[in-house]
Amino acid sequence: MGVAQRNGLRSCARLTRGHKITIALLTILFVIYHSTPYDSRPRAFVRFQQNNVEDYIQNNYPSDSWLLRPQQYPINPDRDIGVILKTGYGTRHRVNALLQALSNETFFSDTIVVQDFPVIEEIQKNYSLANGKVVPAIDIIGWNLKRGALNGTENLERIRKYKHLAAAVEAEEWMLSDGIGRNMGWELDAMKVGRPLATLQLSSRRSNNLQFLPSLEYAWLNMPKKKWYLVLDDDTYIIKPSLTLLLGHLNPAKPTFLGNPVGDYKGRFPHGGSSVIISGSAVSKLYDGHPDVVAEGHQESPTATWGDKLLSTTFMKIGVYLDETYRRMFNGENPWMTRMWVDRFCLPVVSFHGLGEGDSMEQVGNTFKHMEAPVFWRQLADIYGAYNFSSFHQDPVRANMDFVGRLDEYSTTFTDVNDMPQCIKLCGQHRNACLAWTFDPALRVCHIAPWAIIGDLAEGRFSGVNAPLAEWIANKCHTPS
C-alpha cells in the first residue's frame, strides 16, 4: 500500500461519528436527488432554496458587471426572434394597438397572433406590422382539436365552451359571441397560455391553460429555427433594445426558459403578463425530442388551473427549468405604476404590462418610439418627465402626491405618526430600505418602501423620494458598451 493510500485511511479513521453521519446524509441526498425524475419534489425543493440564496445575494449586492462584458451571442431581433402574441375574443381589439406600438420602435420580428376563437376574416385578415409584414391570426384551440391532440377531452367543460363560442362567431351572432366571451373568456384563454398567481399585479384572472403548449408548437412548426421565442399578452409591451441587450449575453443553443417567477417550490412558473422567453433549443428539445411529454401536456390542459404553470411543469419533465437569474428585468406593471426598486436601478427593464385599457398602449408606444438604447429602471421618471432624483434636494416634499404606490410585504407602514417630519425621519432611519415615503395626515400613517414610482396623484397626502440613496445607487451603475 502506498503512502498516500495509508494517509487517506488514517484521515478517514480520524473522522468523528458526527462527520460520518453528515457525509452519509449528504451522500443519500445526492443519490435521491439524481435518481428522481426531473420534476420531482426533492429536485424542486433544492432548486427553490438555491434560487432563494441567489435572489438574496442579488437583492443585497446588486451588480451590473455582466452588462460590461462584450455580447457573446449578439442577435438581430427581426431575424432571430419569433413573437407569439396571445389574445382572446373579449380583448381582440388590443392587437392592432400592440402591433403599432411594437412597430414604433421598429420591432419587426416574425409574429403570429394566437386566439381562442375562429378567425374573423373581415377584421383580422389584415393584421400587419408598419413595414408591411403580415401577422397571421390562428384559432389555436381549433387547430389543436382538428389535429387530434385533444382527443378524448371533447366533452370536458372548457372544450364545450370553446365550441359554443366558435359556433356563435362562425354564425356571425355577434351579440351572443360578446356575451359568451365576457362570461367565459377567462376559461377559454386558459386553453392558450396562462396567467400568474395573485402575487403580482394582474389585469385579469384568465388562466390561458389550453393555448400555451399548442401556440409554442405552432410557432415552432411555422417559424422554425428561431434563436428565441417571445410570448406576449395583448396588453404587454416589450422594449426592443433592452431585450436585445439581455439576449445578446445568453447562449440560444442552451435550453433556456426566462421570465418573472411566481409560485411555490412545487412548480415555479413565469408571470405571463411580464412576457416569457424560451430559447429555440429548449423548444426543439421539447417538441422534437419528447412528443410523449407534449401529448401528456395537451391532455392536461383542459383541466389545468394555470397555463403558465402547465408550460413550466411540462418543461421540467425534460430537465428545462425556469432560469430566475434575470428575473429583475421582467416587469408586470404599467410604466406609471412601475416600482423602480433599489436592486433594479442598474438593470434594463424589458417589459410593461397592464396596457389594455383606453389608449394606454398607444401612449407607451409613442413614449418609447424609435428607442435605440436599452431603458434602465432608474430612467423611467426622467423619460416621463416626472422628476429627476436631484430635484428632491431642493424640494424634498411634494403635496398631493404618492411616490410609494402599491404596498406589499416589502413596504413598511408606521401608524400613529404625528406629522410629516416624523415620517421623513423614519425614512432616514431606514435609509437602505427607504427610497420613497408617503405621509397621510388624515390617517396618521407613514409608508416607506425600497422603491419609487414616477408619482401618482393622492389628495391630501405628502410624499418624497430619498435623493441621497437614489443618487448613490445610480452613481454606481455602469453603461454597457
mmCIF file of N, CA and C in Angstrom, residues 44-156:
data_model
loop_
_atom_site.group_PDB
_atom_site.id
_atom_site.type_symbol
_atom_site.label_atom_id
_atom_site.label_comp_id
_atom_site.label_asym_id
_atom_site.label_seq_id
_atom_site.Cartn_x
_atom_site.Cartn_y
_atom_site.Cartn_z
ATOM 1 N N ALA A 44 -37.177 19.942 -6.992
ATOM 2 C CA ALA A 44 -37.815 21.256 -6.971
ATOM 3 C C ALA A 44 -37.462 22.018 -5.697
ATOM 4 N N PHE A 45 -37.429 21.308 -4.564
ATOM 5 C CA PHE A 45 -37.116 21.957 -3.291
ATOM 6 C C PHE A 45 -35.684 22.477 -3.282
ATOM 7 N N VAL A 46 -34.748 21.683 -3.779
ATOM 8 C CA VAL A 46 -33.339 22.105 -3.816
ATOM 9 C C VAL A 46 -33.179 23.325 -4.715
ATOM 10 N N ARG A 47 -33.803 23.295 -5.888
ATOM 11 C CA ARG A 47 -33.702 24.440 -6.801
ATOM 12 C C ARG A 47 -34.317 25.689 -6.191
ATOM 13 N N PHE A 48 -35.445 25.514 -5.502
ATOM 14 C CA PHE A 48 -36.117 26.649 -4.886
ATOM 15 C C PHE A 48 -35.220 27.308 -3.842
ATOM 16 N N GLN A 49 -34.573 26.503 -3.012
ATOM 17 C CA GLN A 49 -33.681 27.063 -1.995
ATOM 18 C C GLN A 49 -32.462 27.729 -2.637
ATOM 19 N N GLN A 50 -31.954 27.124 -3.688
ATOM 20 C CA GLN A 50 -30.821 27.726 -4.395
ATOM 21 C C GLN A 50 -31.215 29.081 -4.982
ATOM 22 N N ASN A 51 -32.408 29.142 -5.571
ATOM 23 C CA ASN A 51 -32.873 30.409 -6.126
ATOM 24 C C ASN A 51 -33.062 31.463 -5.045
ATOM 25 N N ASN A 52 -33.522 31.044 -3.857
ATOM 26 C CA ASN A 52 -33.684 31.985 -2.749
ATOM 27 C C ASN A 52 -32.344 32.574 -2.324
ATOM 28 N N VAL A 53 -31.324 31.737 -2.273
ATOM 29 C CA VAL A 53 -29.991 32.218 -1.907
ATOM 30 C C VAL A 53 -29.477 33.208 -2.954
ATOM 31 N N GLU A 54 -29.617 32.843 -4.225
ATOM 32 C CA GLU A 54 -29.152 33.722 -5.302
ATOM 33 C C GLU A 54 -29.928 35.033 -5.316
ATOM 34 N N ASP A 55 -31.229 34.968 -5.039
ATOM 35 C CA ASP A 55 -32.041 36.178 -5.004
ATOM 36 C C ASP A 55 -31.622 37.078 -3.847
ATOM 37 N N TYR A 56 -31.295 36.480 -2.710
ATOM 38 C CA TYR A 56 -30.843 37.258 -1.552
ATOM 39 C C TYR A 56 -29.547 37.996 -1.884
ATOM 40 N N ILE A 57 -28.638 37.299 -2.557
ATOM 41 C CA ILE A 57 -27.360 37.925 -2.925
ATOM 42 C C ILE A 57 -27.588 39.068 -3.907
ATOM 43 N N GLN A 58 -28.442 38.838 -4.926
ATOM 44 C CA GLN A 58 -28.706 39.891 -5.907
ATOM 45 C C GLN A 58 -29.417 41.076 -5.268
ATOM 46 N N ASN A 59 -30.268 40.811 -4.281
ATOM 47 C CA ASN A 59 -31.008 41.883 -3.629
ATOM 48 C C ASN A 59 -30.094 42.740 -2.765
ATOM 49 N N ASN A 60 -29.174 42.109 -2.053
ATOM 50 C CA ASN A 60 -28.309 42.842 -1.126
ATOM 51 C C ASN A 60 -27.004 43.303 -1.754
ATOM 52 N N TYR A 61 -26.589 42.648 -2.825
ATOM 53 C CA TYR A 61 -25.357 43.034 -3.507
ATOM 54 C C TYR A 61 -25.612 43.111 -5.018
ATOM 55 N N PRO A 62 -26.484 44.053 -5.428
ATOM 56 C CA PRO A 62 -26.822 44.132 -6.854
ATOM 57 C C PRO A 62 -25.601 44.457 -7.696
ATOM 58 N N SER A 63 -25.549 43.854 -8.870
ATOM 59 C CA SER A 63 -24.399 44.056 -9.747
ATOM 60 C C SER A 63 -24.852 44.111 -11.198
ATOM 61 N N ASP A 64 -24.245 45.013 -11.948
ATOM 62 C CA ASP A 64 -24.498 45.079 -13.377
ATOM 63 C C ASP A 64 -23.224 44.779 -14.163
ATOM 64 N N SER A 65 -22.269 44.102 -13.512
ATOM 65 C CA SER A 65 -20.972 43.864 -14.148
ATOM 66 C C SER A 65 -21.094 43.042 -15.422
ATOM 67 N N TRP A 66 -22.101 42.162 -15.482
ATOM 68 C CA TRP A 66 -22.249 41.324 -16.676
ATOM 69 C C TRP A 66 -22.590 42.160 -17.905
ATOM 70 N N LEU A 67 -23.183 43.360 -17.686
ATOM 71 C CA LEU A 67 -23.514 44.215 -18.815
ATOM 72 C C LEU A 67 -22.274 44.766 -19.510
ATOM 73 N N LEU A 68 -21.167 44.820 -18.768
ATOM 74 C CA LEU A 68 -19.948 45.396 -19.315
ATOM 75 C C LEU A 68 -19.196 44.440 -20.226
ATOM 76 N N ARG A 69 -19.531 43.162 -20.114
ATOM 77 C CA ARG A 69 -18.834 42.196 -20.957
ATOM 78 C C ARG A 69 -19.336 42.284 -22.392
ATOM 79 N N PRO A 70 -18.473 42.037 -23.355
ATOM 80 C CA PRO A 70 -18.937 42.019 -24.758
ATOM 81 C C PRO A 70 -19.986 40.930 -24.942
ATOM 82 N N GLN A 71 -20.979 41.197 -25.780
ATOM 83 C CA GLN A 71 -22.017 40.215 -26.049
ATOM 84 C C GLN A 71 -21.430 39.061 -26.858
ATOM 85 N N GLN A 72 -21.525 37.868 -26.291
ATOM 86 C CA GLN A 72 -21.009 36.695 -26.989
ATOM 87 C C GLN A 72 -21.994 36.159 -28.023
ATOM 88 N N TYR A 73 -23.281 36.527 -27.870
ATOM 89 C CA TYR A 73 -24.304 35.973 -28.755
ATOM 90 C C TYR A 73 -25.194 37.087 -29.294
ATOM 91 N N PRO A 74 -24.623 38.086 -29.965
ATOM 92 C CA PRO A 74 -25.444 39.199 -30.466
ATOM 93 C C PRO A 74 -26.515 38.692 -31.426
ATOM 94 N N ILE A 75 -27.674 39.334 -31.381
ATOM 95 C CA ILE A 75 -28.795 38.879 -32.201
ATOM 96 C C ILE A 75 -29.339 40.027 -33.051
ATOM 97 N N ASN A 76 -30.017 39.645 -34.115
ATOM 98 C CA ASN A 76 -30.833 40.562 -34.908
ATOM 99 C C ASN A 76 -32.286 40.210 -34.585
ATOM 100 N N PRO A 77 -32.992 41.047 -33.805
ATOM 101 C CA PRO A 77 -34.353 40.678 -33.371
ATOM 102 C C PRO A 77 -35.289 40.331 -34.516
ATOM 103 N N ASP A 78 -35.186 41.068 -35.625
ATOM 104 C CA ASP A 78 -36.105 40.817 -36.732
ATOM 105 C C ASP A 78 -35.910 39.439 -37.340
ATOM 106 N N ARG A 79 -34.704 38.927 -37.247
ATOM 107 C CA ARG A 79 -34.404 37.626 -37.843
ATOM 108 C C ARG A 79 -34.418 36.496 -36.823
ATOM 109 N N ASP A 80 -33.991 36.772 -35.603
ATOM 110 C CA ASP A 80 -33.694 35.713 -34.632
ATOM 111 C C ASP A 80 -34.786 35.464 -33.600
ATOM 112 N N ILE A 81 -35.823 36.321 -33.541
ATOM 113 C CA ILE A 81 -36.880 36.176 -32.536
ATOM 114 C C ILE A 81 -38.208 35.905 -33.233
ATOM 115 N N GLY A 82 -38.942 34.920 -32.726
ATOM 116 C CA GLY A 82 -40.320 34.685 -33.151
ATOM 117 C C GLY A 82 -41.251 35.131 -32.043
ATOM 118 N N VAL A 83 -42.247 35.955 -32.376
ATOM 119 C CA VAL A 83 -43.154 36.525 -31.375
ATOM 120 C C VAL A 83 -44.504 35.817 -31.439
ATOM 121 N N ILE A 84 -44.975 35.377 -30.274
ATOM 122 C CA ILE A 84 -46.297 34.760 -30.142
ATOM 123 C C ILE A 84 -47.159 35.715 -29.316
ATOM 124 N N LEU A 85 -48.138 36.332 -29.957
ATOM 125 C CA LEU A 85 -48.995 37.321 -29.307
ATOM 126 C C LEU A 85 -50.337 36.669 -28.976
ATOM 127 N N LYS A 86 -50.671 36.590 -27.697
ATOM 128 C CA LYS A 86 -51.887 35.914 -27.255
ATOM 129 C C LYS A 86 -53.035 36.910 -27.080
ATOM 130 N N THR A 87 -54.196 36.524 -27.559
ATOM 131 C CA THR A 87 -55.372 37.349 -27.341
ATOM 132 C C THR A 87 -56.585 36.450 -27.175
ATOM 133 N N GLY A 88 -57.705 37.054 -26.808
ATOM 134 C CA GLY A 88 -58.962 36.331 -26.658
ATOM 135 C C GLY A 88 -60.083 37.091 -27.337
ATOM 136 N N TYR A 89 -61.239 36.495 -27.384
ATOM 137 C CA TYR A 89 -62.351 37.137 -28.086
ATOM 138 C C TYR A 89 -62.664 38.506 -27.475
ATOM 139 N N GLY A 90 -62.662 38.579 -26.155
ATOM 140 C CA GLY A 90 -63.021 39.829 -25.493
ATOM 141 C C GLY A 90 -61.952 40.897 -25.541
ATOM 142 N N THR A 91 -60.742 40.551 -25.917
ATOM 143 C CA THR A 91 -59.646 41.534 -25.927
ATOM 144 C C THR A 91 -59.011 41.678 -27.310
ATOM 145 N N ARG A 92 -59.673 41.172 -28.337
ATOM 146 C CA ARG A 92 -59.076 41.178 -29.672
ATOM 147 C C ARG A 92 -58.811 42.591 -30.186
ATOM 148 N N HIS A 93 -59.566 43.574 -29.660
ATOM 149 C CA HIS A 93 -59.379 44.963 -30.099
ATOM 150 C C HIS A 93 -58.013 45.518 -29.706
ATOM 151 N N ARG A 94 -57.303 44.836 -28.813
ATOM 152 C CA ARG A 94 -55.999 45.328 -28.362
ATOM 153 C C ARG A 94 -54.876 45.032 -29.357
ATOM 154 N N VAL A 95 -55.096 44.069 -30.236
ATOM 155 C CA VAL A 95 -53.994 43.554 -31.052
ATOM 156 C C VAL A 95 -53.396 44.620 -31.948
ATOM 157 N N ASN A 96 -54.221 45.373 -32.657
ATOM 158 C CA ASN A 96 -53.692 46.379 -33.586
ATOM 159 C C ASN A 96 -52.883 47.443 -32.849
ATOM 160 N N ALA A 97 -53.340 47.824 -31.649
ATOM 161 C CA ALA A 97 -52.601 48.830 -30.873
ATOM 162 C C ALA A 97 -51.229 48.303 -30.480
ATOM 163 N N LEU A 98 -51.155 47.034 -30.100
ATOM 164 C CA LEU A 98 -49.868 46.458 -29.724
ATOM 165 C C LEU A 98 -48.949 46.343 -30.925
ATOM 166 N N LEU A 99 -49.475 45.892 -32.073
ATOM 167 C CA LEU A 99 -48.650 45.771 -33.274
ATOM 168 C C LEU A 99 -48.112 47.137 -33.704
ATOM 169 N N GLN A 100 -48.951 48.179 -33.561
ATOM 170 C CA GLN A 100 -48.493 49.525 -33.913
ATOM 171 C C GLN A 100 -47.426 49.993 -32.936
ATOM 172 N N ALA A 101 -47.616 49.698 -31.640
ATOM 173 C CA ALA A 101 -46.639 50.117 -30.633
ATOM 174 C C ALA A 101 -45.284 49.462 -30.869
ATOM 175 N N LEU A 102 -45.279 48.173 -31.187
ATOM 176 C CA LEU A 102 -44.026 47.486 -31.474
ATOM 177 C C LEU A 102 -43.394 48.031 -32.757
ATOM 178 N N SER A 103 -44.230 48.352 -33.736
ATOM 179 C CA SER A 103 -43.717 48.918 -34.985
ATOM 180 C C SER A 103 -43.056 50.270 -34.743
ATOM 181 N N ASN A 104 -43.554 51.030 -33.773
ATOM 182 C CA ASN A 104 -42.988 52.343 -33.489
ATOM 183 C C ASN A 104 -41.508 52.269 -33.140
ATOM 184 N N GLU A 105 -41.098 51.175 -32.512
ATOM 185 C CA GLU A 105 -39.677 51.032 -32.197
ATOM 186 C C GLU A 105 -39.017 50.029 -33.135
ATOM 187 N N THR A 106 -39.586 49.896 -34.325
ATOM 188 C CA THR A 106 -39.053 49.037 -35.394
ATOM 189 C C THR A 106 -38.807 47.609 -34.914
ATOM 190 N N PHE A 107 -39.753 47.090 -34.140
ATOM 191 C CA PHE A 107 -39.696 45.701 -33.704
ATOM 192 C C PHE A 107 -40.466 44.899 -34.757
ATOM 193 N N PHE A 108 -39.747 44.395 -35.777
ATOM 194 C CA PHE A 108 -40.383 43.758 -36.924
ATOM 195 C C PHE A 108 -40.083 42.261 -36.994
ATOM 196 N N SER A 109 -40.058 41.596 -35.854
ATOM 197 C CA SER A 109 -39.843 40.150 -35.837
ATOM 198 C C SER A 109 -41.024 39.428 -36.470
ATOM 199 N N ASP A 110 -40.780 38.200 -36.937
ATOM 200 C CA ASP A 110 -41.889 37.356 -37.395
ATOM 201 C C ASP A 110 -42.844 37.146 -36.218
ATOM 202 N N THR A 111 -44.130 37.378 -36.456
ATOM 203 C CA THR A 111 -45.120 37.395 -35.374
ATOM 204 C C THR A 111 -46.366 36.631 -35.787
ATOM 205 N N ILE A 112 -46.959 35.917 -34.834
ATOM 206 C CA ILE A 112 -48.268 35.309 -35.031
ATOM 207 C C ILE A 112 -49.181 35.714 -33.884
ATOM 208 N N VAL A 113 -50.473 35.796 -34.171
ATOM 209 C CA VAL A 113 -51.483 36.055 -33.151
ATOM 210 C C VAL A 113 -52.220 34.752 -32.889
ATOM 211 N N VAL A 114 -52.216 34.287 -31.651
ATOM 212 C CA VAL A 114 -52.944 33.062 -31.299
ATOM 213 C C VAL A 114 -54.146 33.458 -30.455
ATOM 214 N N GLN A 115 -55.297 32.832 -30.730
ATOM 215 C CA GLN A 115 -56.539 33.221 -30.077
ATOM 216 C C GLN A 115 -57.420 32.006 -29.819
ATOM 217 N N ASP A 116 -58.500 32.237 -29.062
ATOM 218 C CA ASP A 116 -59.359 31.142 -28.631
ATOM 219 C C ASP A 116 -60.697 31.137 -29.355
ATOM 220 N N PHE A 117 -60.750 31.644 -30.594
ATOM 221 C CA PHE A 117 -61.976 31.657 -31.369
ATOM 222 C C PHE A 117 -61.616 31.689 -32.853
ATOM 223 N N PRO A 118 -62.556 31.319 -33.738
ATOM 224 C CA PRO A 118 -62.264 31.314 -35.179
ATOM 225 C C PRO A 118 -61.873 32.702 -35.683
ATOM 226 N N VAL A 119 -61.029 32.732 -36.701
ATOM 227 C CA VAL A 119 -60.555 33.990 -37.260
ATOM 228 C C VAL A 119 -61.712 34.702 -37.967
ATOM 229 N N ILE A 120 -61.908 35.979 -37.649
ATOM 230 C CA ILE A 120 -62.927 36.810 -38.280
ATOM 231 C C ILE A 120 -62.262 37.512 -39.457
ATOM 232 N N GLU A 121 -62.490 37.024 -40.646
ATOM 233 C CA GLU A 121 -61.733 37.435 -41.815
ATOM 234 C C GLU A 121 -61.758 38.940 -42.043
ATOM 235 N N GLU A 122 -62.958 39.547 -41.985
ATOM 236 C CA GLU A 122 -63.054 40.958 -42.337
ATOM 237 C C GLU A 122 -62.356 41.864 -41.321
ATOM 238 N N ILE A 123 -62.054 41.338 -40.132
ATOM 239 C CA ILE A 123 -61.405 42.138 -39.099
ATOM 240 C C ILE A 123 -59.937 41.759 -38.955
ATOM 241 N N GLN A 124 -59.638 40.467 -38.995
ATOM 242 C CA GLN A 124 -58.324 40.005 -38.577
ATOM 243 C C GLN A 124 -57.391 39.614 -39.724
ATOM 244 N N LYS A 125 -57.904 39.571 -40.945
ATOM 245 C CA LYS A 125 -57.040 39.127 -42.034
ATOM 246 C C LYS A 125 -55.975 40.164 -42.376
ATOM 247 N N ASN A 126 -56.160 41.413 -41.887
ATOM 248 C CA ASN A 126 -55.243 42.479 -42.242
ATOM 249 C C ASN A 126 -54.267 42.840 -41.130
ATOM 250 N N TYR A 127 -54.105 41.973 -40.135
ATOM 251 C CA TYR A 127 -53.085 42.235 -39.130
ATOM 252 C C TYR A 127 -51.738 42.372 -39.833
ATOM 253 N N SER A 128 -50.988 43.405 -39.478
ATOM 254 C CA SER A 128 -49.656 43.570 -40.074
ATOM 255 C C SER A 128 -48.857 44.549 -39.233
ATOM 256 N N LEU A 129 -47.548 44.526 -39.427
ATOM 257 C CA LEU A 129 -46.657 45.496 -38.822
ATOM 258 C C LEU A 129 -46.519 46.688 -39.763
ATOM 259 N N ALA A 130 -45.944 47.775 -39.261
ATOM 260 C CA ALA A 130 -45.880 49.006 -40.040
ATOM 261 C C ALA A 130 -45.030 48.872 -41.299
ATOM 262 N N ASN A 131 -44.125 47.906 -41.322
ATOM 263 C CA ASN A 131 -43.289 47.709 -42.515
ATOM 264 C C ASN A 131 -43.968 46.819 -43.557
ATOM 265 N N GLY A 132 -45.228 46.445 -43.291
ATOM 266 C CA GLY A 132 -45.969 45.628 -44.233
ATOM 267 C C GLY A 132 -45.911 44.141 -43.973
ATOM 268 N N LYS A 133 -45.113 43.720 -43.020
ATOM 269 C CA LYS A 133 -45.017 42.287 -42.726
ATOM 270 C C LYS A 133 -46.355 41.776 -42.195
ATOM 271 N N VAL A 134 -46.855 40.719 -42.804
ATOM 272 C CA VAL A 134 -48.153 40.153 -42.419
ATOM 273 C C VAL A 134 -48.034 39.410 -41.095
ATOM 274 N N VAL A 135 -49.058 39.574 -40.262
ATOM 275 C CA VAL A 135 -49.132 38.880 -38.971
ATOM 276 C C VAL A 135 -50.368 37.989 -38.990
ATOM 277 N N PRO A 136 -50.216 36.698 -39.216
ATOM 278 C CA PRO A 136 -51.393 35.819 -39.302
ATOM 279 C C PRO A 136 -52.031 35.575 -37.941
ATOM 280 N N ALA A 137 -53.343 35.415 -37.939
ATOM 281 C CA ALA A 137 -54.092 35.049 -36.731
ATOM 282 C C ALA A 137 -54.486 33.583 -36.831
ATOM 283 N N ILE A 138 -54.372 32.854 -35.716
ATOM 284 C CA ILE A 138 -54.656 31.416 -35.698
ATOM 285 C C ILE A 138 -55.599 31.095 -34.546
ATOM 286 N N ASP A 139 -56.666 30.389 -34.848
ATOM 287 C CA ASP A 139 -57.530 29.822 -33.800
ATOM 288 C C ASP A 139 -56.799 28.591 -33.270
ATOM 289 N N ILE A 140 -56.010 28.792 -32.229
ATOM 290 C CA ILE A 140 -55.081 27.751 -31.804
ATOM 291 C C ILE A 140 -55.800 26.581 -31.154
ATOM 292 N N ILE A 141 -56.941 26.836 -30.515
ATOM 293 C CA ILE A 141 -57.675 25.729 -29.901
ATOM 294 C C ILE A 141 -58.327 24.885 -30.994
ATOM 295 N N GLY A 142 -58.908 25.556 -31.997
ATOM 296 C CA GLY A 142 -59.472 24.818 -33.115
ATOM 297 C C GLY A 142 -58.416 24.007 -33.841
ATOM 298 N N TRP A 143 -57.232 24.593 -34.029
ATOM 299 C CA TRP A 143 -56.123 23.881 -34.674
ATOM 300 C C TRP A 143 -55.730 22.641 -33.879
ATOM 301 N N ASN A 144 -55.680 22.775 -32.571
ATOM 302 C CA ASN A 144 -55.281 21.650 -31.727
ATOM 303 C C ASN A 144 -56.336 20.555 -31.714
ATOM 304 N N LEU A 145 -57.606 20.958 -31.784
ATOM 305 C CA LEU A 145 -58.683 19.968 -31.844
ATOM 306 C C LEU A 145 -58.665 19.213 -33.168
ATOM 307 N N LYS A 146 -58.516 19.944 -34.269
ATOM 308 C CA LYS A 146 -58.576 19.319 -35.589
ATOM 309 C C LYS A 146 -57.467 18.300 -35.799
ATOM 310 N N ARG A 147 -56.316 18.542 -35.222
ATOM 311 C CA ARG A 147 -55.214 17.603 -35.446
ATOM 312 C C ARG A 147 -55.227 16.441 -34.453
ATOM 313 N N GLY A 148 -56.203 16.419 -33.547
ATOM 314 C CA GLY A 148 -56.384 15.273 -32.657
ATOM 315 C C GLY A 148 -55.608 15.306 -31.368
ATOM 316 N N ALA A 149 -54.964 16.441 -31.063
ATOM 317 C CA ALA A 149 -54.164 16.497 -29.836
ATOM 318 C C ALA A 149 -55.027 16.483 -28.583
ATOM 319 N N LEU A 150 -56.319 16.810 -28.739
ATOM 320 C CA LEU A 150 -57.213 16.850 -27.584
ATOM 321 C C LEU A 150 -58.248 15.729 -27.633
ATOM 322 N N ASN A 151 -57.974 14.681 -28.417
ATOM 323 C CA ASN A 151 -58.894 13.547 -28.479
ATOM 324 C C ASN A 151 -59.165 12.979 -27.097
ATOM 325 N N GLY A 152 -60.431 12.729 -26.821
ATOM 326 C CA GLY A 152 -60.814 12.191 -25.521
ATOM 327 C C GLY A 152 -61.227 13.257 -24.534
ATOM 328 N N THR A 153 -60.993 14.536 -24.899
ATOM 329 C CA THR A 153 -61.359 15.625 -23.983
ATOM 330 C C THR A 153 -62.535 16.444 -24.509
ATOM 331 N N GLU A 154 -63.132 16.004 -25.618
ATOM 332 C CA GLU A 154 -64.142 16.823 -26.287
ATOM 333 C C GLU A 154 -65.348 17.144 -25.404
ATOM 334 N N ASN A 155 -65.643 16.299 -24.434
ATOM 335 C CA ASN A 155 -66.820 16.522 -23.603
ATOM 336 C C ASN A 155 -66.508 17.256 -22.303
ATOM 337 N N LEU A 156 -65.256 17.646 -22.136
ATOM 338 C CA LEU A 156 -64.912 18.418 -20.943
ATOM 339 C C LEU A 156 -65.469 19.837 -21.075
#
